[in-house]
Amino acid sequence: MTARIPLLSLTSAAAIGLSLATLGGTAQAATEWNMPTPYGDTTFHTVNIREFADDVREATDGELDITVHSNGSLIGHAEIKNSVRRGIVPIGELIMSRLANENPIFEVDSVPYLASSYEDAEALWEASREVIAEELAEQRLRLLFAVPWPPQGIYTQQALEAPDDLENLSMRAYNTASERFAQLVGAVPTQVEVPDIPTAFSTGRVGAMITSPATGADTKAWDYLSHFNHAQLWLPKNMVIVSEKAFSRLDEASQQAVLEAAEAAETRGWEMSRQETADALAVLEENGIAVSEPAPELATLLEEVGATMTEEWAGRAGDQGAAILEAYEATRD
Ligand code: PCA
């Protein structure tokens, strides 16, 4: 990770040099923002973020130029939030539930069956957005937009039928909720970042994983496993945050451009995510992955795990959690 920092200064030095040269030194140089993101170029989140950067560049006539560094190439996922907070980079993307260790409200979108359709996920986001934005604001971070992954399911190397098919399997997880889920179904969780998934399977480090149809398709899951159970457990969100310090240095027109592009990116991203669910499921099937839904006994186990995790989450999340749940319930009356 530290080895990657010099890359940042090289990149920005080169970029600033270039824009000065282009402008012939007469006008003020455009503001250059380096933006680390954790996922690969084919991931719809990355595609959406590149469009966001294009929109900002266009709306500001190139005055604010955001360079997207995908796939953890500039800064590893685990460091992105603190890098924005410490001003190493002005803006970045990360999965919101990664911050669960700071406050459980960040993982409200990763509780099984609390909100497992797009409609419910949207209602839950409406109910939780303000609290989450306030928590981030306390760290001088501004939440720009958030977009869900398609619903999470279970990938395995054999058919997943009975609940005990998961027993003792080494299961790839990506946040504390997916770890807890693995434990509760009797599996053994191991954290693996998306770029490392194919190797984790090919070396036998993991034999199952929780993720979306999207990530399965992006990582060519058919090369290393054969079954996907579309259990639709939860829809975790990625969020884009900017440091308040960097944001406040922009002139008003550029700030407005960022906020407008962010709003458009959120709307577009949710649409892309829905579409991606259908497209990626089709890609998995075309490539020979058997796609199924939980058989009754497995469904019962998953629902029990969901109930346990909802209770555990509510216990941890205290008053803030209760307020979110109340606001969420109110949208469903
Ligand atoms: N893809 C990311 C997060 C959730 C998802 O669908 C991952 O597997 O890490």
XYZ file of C-alpha atoms and ligand atoms in Angstrom:
342
model
C 0.000 0.000 0.000
C 2.651 2.556 0.980
C 4.528 1.518 -2.154
C 1.614 2.861 -4.155
C 1.762 6.418 -2.862
C 4.704 7.553 -5.034
C 2.615 6.532 -8.020
C 0.063 9.100 -6.978
C 2.496 11.966 -6.864
C 4.025 10.905 -10.168
C 0.614 10.758 -11.786
C -0.534 14.111 -10.497
C 2.816 15.757 -11.226
C 2.641 14.489 -14.793
C -0.977 15.546 -15.136
C -0.400 19.026 -13.749
C 2.657 19.419 -15.984
C 0.552 18.454 -18.948
C -2.274 20.874 -18.220
C 0.173 23.744 -17.670
C 1.784 22.945 -20.990
C -1.598 22.831 -22.712
C -2.636 26.157 -21.304
C 0.669 27.724 -22.201
C 0.939 29.079 -18.686
C -1.540 31.869 -19.348
C -4.624 30.652 -17.529
C -4.894 29.002 -14.148
C -4.397 25.239 -14.282
C -7.463 23.077 -14.019
C -8.018 21.245 -10.743
C -6.908 17.621 -11.061
C -8.483 15.048 -8.790
C -7.227 11.493 -8.561
C -10.009 9.116 -7.652
C -9.250 5.594 -6.428
C -11.957 2.947 -6.844
C -11.765 -0.701 -5.729
C -13.393 -2.569 -8.596
C -12.422 -3.380 -12.199
C -13.223 -1.541 -15.415
C -16.018 -3.860 -16.539
C -17.902 -3.433 -13.250
C -20.973 -1.268 -13.786
C -20.045 0.844 -10.740
C -16.778 1.796 -12.426
C -18.543 2.526 -15.716
C -20.981 4.754 -13.841
C -18.175 6.584 -12.031
C -16.320 7.241 -15.270
C -19.519 8.790 -16.604
C -19.740 10.880 -13.455
C -16.179 12.128 -14.079
C -17.041 12.896 -17.718
C -20.144 14.828 -16.647
C -18.120 16.909 -14.194
C -15.418 17.613 -16.778
C -18.018 18.690 -19.302
C -20.065 20.828 -16.913
C -16.940 22.657 -15.700
C -15.378 23.057 -19.149
C -12.460 20.958 -17.985
C -11.862 23.069 -14.872
C -12.322 20.009 -12.676
C -10.691 16.939 -14.144
C -11.268 13.695 -12.232
C -9.023 10.756 -13.152
C -10.499 7.433 -12.090
C -7.965 4.799 -10.941
C -9.958 1.557 -10.894
C -9.343 -1.893 -9.446
C -7.472 -0.709 -6.361
C -4.584 0.293 -8.666
C -3.812 3.577 -6.914
C -4.950 2.782 -3.377
C -6.147 -0.569 -2.028
C -9.788 -0.831 -0.979
C -8.966 -1.050 2.724
C -7.183 2.328 2.581
C -9.495 4.361 0.382
C -11.652 5.904 3.082
C -8.746 6.993 5.263
C -6.862 8.279 2.242
C -9.734 10.619 1.451
C -10.024 11.584 5.088
C -6.337 12.347 5.387
C -6.269 14.325 2.131
C -4.011 11.929 0.222
C -6.703 11.885 -2.448
C -9.724 14.220 -2.606
C -12.349 11.685 -3.638
C -12.869 7.923 -3.713
C -15.292 5.013 -3.854
C -15.733 2.179 -1.373
C -18.337 -0.286 -0.222
C -20.246 1.394 2.599
C -20.431 -1.680 4.850
C -16.632 -1.707 5.052
C -17.048 0.984 7.715
C -19.147 -1.272 9.972
C -16.309 -1.359 12.496
C -16.729 2.420 12.938
C -20.486 2.345 13.294
C -23.017 -0.439 12.579
C -25.267 1.952 10.660
C -22.867 1.642 7.710
C -23.841 -2.016 7.338
C -27.604 -1.628 7.505
C -27.656 -2.580 3.808
C -25.965 -5.947 4.502
C -28.465 -7.533 6.868
C -30.005 -10.614 5.185
C -33.615 -10.116 4.124
C -34.010 -6.728 5.784
C -34.251 -5.225 2.278
C -33.652 -7.695 -0.511
C -35.540 -6.163 -3.443
C -34.629 -2.940 -5.243
C -37.801 -1.339 -3.953
C -37.006 -2.163 -0.325
C -33.349 -1.279 -0.766
C -34.411 2.121 -2.023
C -36.755 2.639 0.945
C -34.005 1.569 3.334
C -31.603 3.989 1.678
C -34.084 6.818 2.050
C -34.483 5.899 5.717
C -30.738 5.741 6.390
C -29.137 8.243 4.067
C -29.254 11.258 6.347
C -27.803 9.518 9.404
C -25.045 8.004 7.311
C -24.243 11.335 5.664
C -24.116 12.981 9.101
C -21.705 10.370 10.451
C -19.423 10.980 7.483
C -19.760 14.756 7.826
C -18.361 14.471 11.349
C -15.188 13.232 9.718
C -15.265 16.083 7.192
C -16.369 13.694 4.468
C -19.223 14.480 2.116
C -21.349 11.660 0.793
C -21.902 12.272 -2.924
C -23.845 9.233 -4.047
C -24.479 5.561 -3.361
C -25.438 2.726 -5.718
C -26.374 -0.856 -4.805
C -24.844 -4.048 -6.061
C -27.326 -6.594 -7.409
C -28.768 -8.915 -4.735
C -26.238 -11.183 -3.083
C -26.310 -14.941 -3.577
C -24.151 -17.984 -2.930
C -21.682 -19.472 -5.405
C -20.490 -23.055 -4.911
C -18.480 -25.731 -6.688
C -21.228 -28.333 -6.173
C -24.998 -28.120 -6.190
C -26.304 -26.327 -3.105
C -29.469 -28.066 -2.014
C -29.604 -28.987 1.668
C -28.525 -26.593 4.427
C -25.639 -28.873 5.422
C -24.092 -28.562 1.947
C -22.522 -25.381 3.329
C -21.101 -27.088 6.409
C -17.376 -26.367 6.859
C -16.978 -24.857 3.401
C -14.360 -22.155 3.228
C -16.497 -19.203 2.138
C -15.193 -16.004 0.642
C -16.589 -12.901 2.384
C -16.068 -9.160 1.835
C -17.439 -7.411 4.934
C -18.298 -8.274 8.527
C -21.904 -9.104 7.611
C -20.914 -11.657 4.973
C -18.454 -13.120 7.497
C -21.147 -13.451 10.123
C -23.505 -14.923 7.540
C -20.917 -17.574 6.609
C -20.470 -18.488 10.278
C -24.197 -18.777 10.874
C -24.685 -21.166 7.935
C -21.872 -23.344 9.287
C -19.189 -22.272 6.812
C -15.759 -20.790 7.528
C -15.376 -17.177 6.347
C -12.274 -15.763 4.647
C -11.998 -12.164 3.456
C -10.914 -11.885 -0.174
C -11.012 -8.740 -2.336
C -12.638 -9.061 -5.754
C -9.398 -8.923 -7.811
C -8.086 -11.901 -5.788
C -11.173 -14.113 -6.140
C -10.056 -16.302 -9.099
C -6.735 -17.117 -7.402
C -8.435 -17.818 -4.066
C -10.550 -20.473 -5.798
C -7.821 -21.906 -8.007
C -5.497 -22.379 -5.049
C -8.283 -23.951 -2.974
C -8.228 -21.202 -0.367
C -11.994 -20.866 -0.756
C -14.668 -23.198 -2.101
C -17.691 -20.898 -2.034
C -18.474 -17.192 -2.067
C -21.149 -14.651 -1.373
C -21.487 -11.960 -3.990
C -23.710 -10.718 -6.789
C -24.384 -12.042 -10.276
C -22.402 -8.962 -11.389
C -19.198 -9.856 -9.565
C -19.547 -13.506 -10.604
C -19.747 -12.437 -14.244
C -16.925 -9.867 -13.877
C -14.586 -12.460 -12.386
C -15.625 -15.211 -14.861
C -16.925 -17.457 -12.110
C -17.449 -20.314 -14.619
C -13.656 -20.752 -14.711
C -13.595 -21.854 -11.078
C -17.095 -22.921 -9.952
C -20.367 -24.291 -11.281
C -23.412 -23.195 -9.241
C -25.070 -19.947 -8.255
C -27.896 -19.780 -5.735
C -29.790 -16.546 -6.380
C -30.813 -16.231 -2.728
C -31.225 -12.419 -2.935
C -29.938 -11.869 0.574
C -29.185 -8.140 0.588
C -28.115 -5.292 -1.723
C -24.933 -3.696 -0.372
C -24.056 -0.247 -1.667
C -20.909 1.407 -2.900
C -20.570 5.068 -2.042
C -18.543 7.945 -3.379
C -17.157 10.353 -0.807
C -15.224 13.586 -1.196
C -13.204 15.387 1.439
C -14.974 18.526 2.575
C -11.676 20.352 2.397
C -11.146 19.540 -1.289
C -14.793 20.250 -2.073
C -14.760 23.628 -0.350
C -11.746 24.684 -2.404
C -13.768 24.444 -5.611
C -15.508 27.546 -6.896
C -19.260 27.572 -6.548
C -19.984 26.583 -10.134
C -17.718 23.536 -9.876
C -19.294 22.530 -6.562
C -22.684 22.722 -8.202
C -21.433 20.658 -11.150
C -20.168 17.942 -8.786
C -23.449 17.802 -6.878
C -25.533 17.641 -10.037
C -23.350 14.963 -11.601
C -23.552 13.006 -8.334
C -27.319 13.112 -8.311
C -27.435 11.936 -11.910
C -24.916 9.174 -11.136
C -27.052 7.899 -8.276
C -30.195 7.682 -10.424
C -28.293 6.152 -13.353
C -26.421 3.743 -11.068
C -29.589 2.286 -9.544
C -30.963 1.716 -13.049
C -27.704 0.136 -14.191
C -27.741 -2.143 -11.155
C -31.244 -3.457 -11.904
C -30.328 -4.063 -15.521
C -27.055 -5.694 -14.473
C -28.913 -8.241 -12.337
C -30.754 -9.591 -15.372
C -27.783 -9.296 -17.734
C -25.275 -10.931 -15.404
C -27.615 -13.814 -14.529
C -27.933 -14.475 -18.272
C -24.151 -14.334 -18.726
C -23.656 -16.830 -15.892
C -26.132 -19.234 -17.472
C -24.698 -18.812 -20.973
C -21.356 -19.830 -19.552
C -22.699 -22.993 -17.991
C -23.326 -21.958 -14.401
C -26.421 -23.627 -12.932
C -28.573 -20.862 -11.471
C -31.196 -21.817 -8.890
C -33.148 -20.401 -5.960
C -33.064 -21.771 -2.402
C -34.922 -25.059 -1.909
C -37.411 -24.939 1.022
C -35.084 -26.215 3.785
C -32.280 -23.937 2.721
C -34.723 -21.018 2.482
C -35.773 -21.674 6.078
C -32.170 -21.642 7.260
C -31.441 -18.414 5.380
C -34.510 -16.753 6.873
C -33.449 -17.817 10.368
C -29.987 -16.411 9.763
C -31.614 -13.198 8.539
C -33.721 -12.932 11.705
C -30.668 -13.543 13.910
C -28.589 -10.972 12.071
C -31.380 -8.380 12.132
C -31.613 -8.779 15.884
C -27.840 -8.630 16.329
C -27.616 -5.549 14.159
C -30.412 -3.745 16.008
C -28.665 -4.565 19.288
C -25.398 -3.062 18.067
C -26.842 -0.058 16.258
C -28.647 1.412 19.293
C -30.753 4.558 18.921
C -29.456 5.426 15.475
C -30.348 1.927 14.305
C -33.792 2.091 15.871
C -34.473 5.397 14.133
C -33.466 3.912 10.769
C -35.667 0.859 11.267
C -38.601 3.007 12.314
C -38.270 5.266 9.286
C -37.918 2.215 7.046
C -40.986 0.507 8.519
C -42.970 3.729 8.047
C -42.398 3.571 4.266
C -44.000 0.143 4.189
C -47.207 0.869 6.119
N -19.515 -7.393 -5.248
C -18.562 -6.943 -4.277
C -19.387 -6.417 -3.173
C -20.724 -7.004 -3.333
C -20.732 -7.491 -4.718
O -21.723 -7.877 -5.334
C -17.746 -8.084 -3.748
O -18.053 -9.239 -4.014
O -16.796 -7.816 -3.008
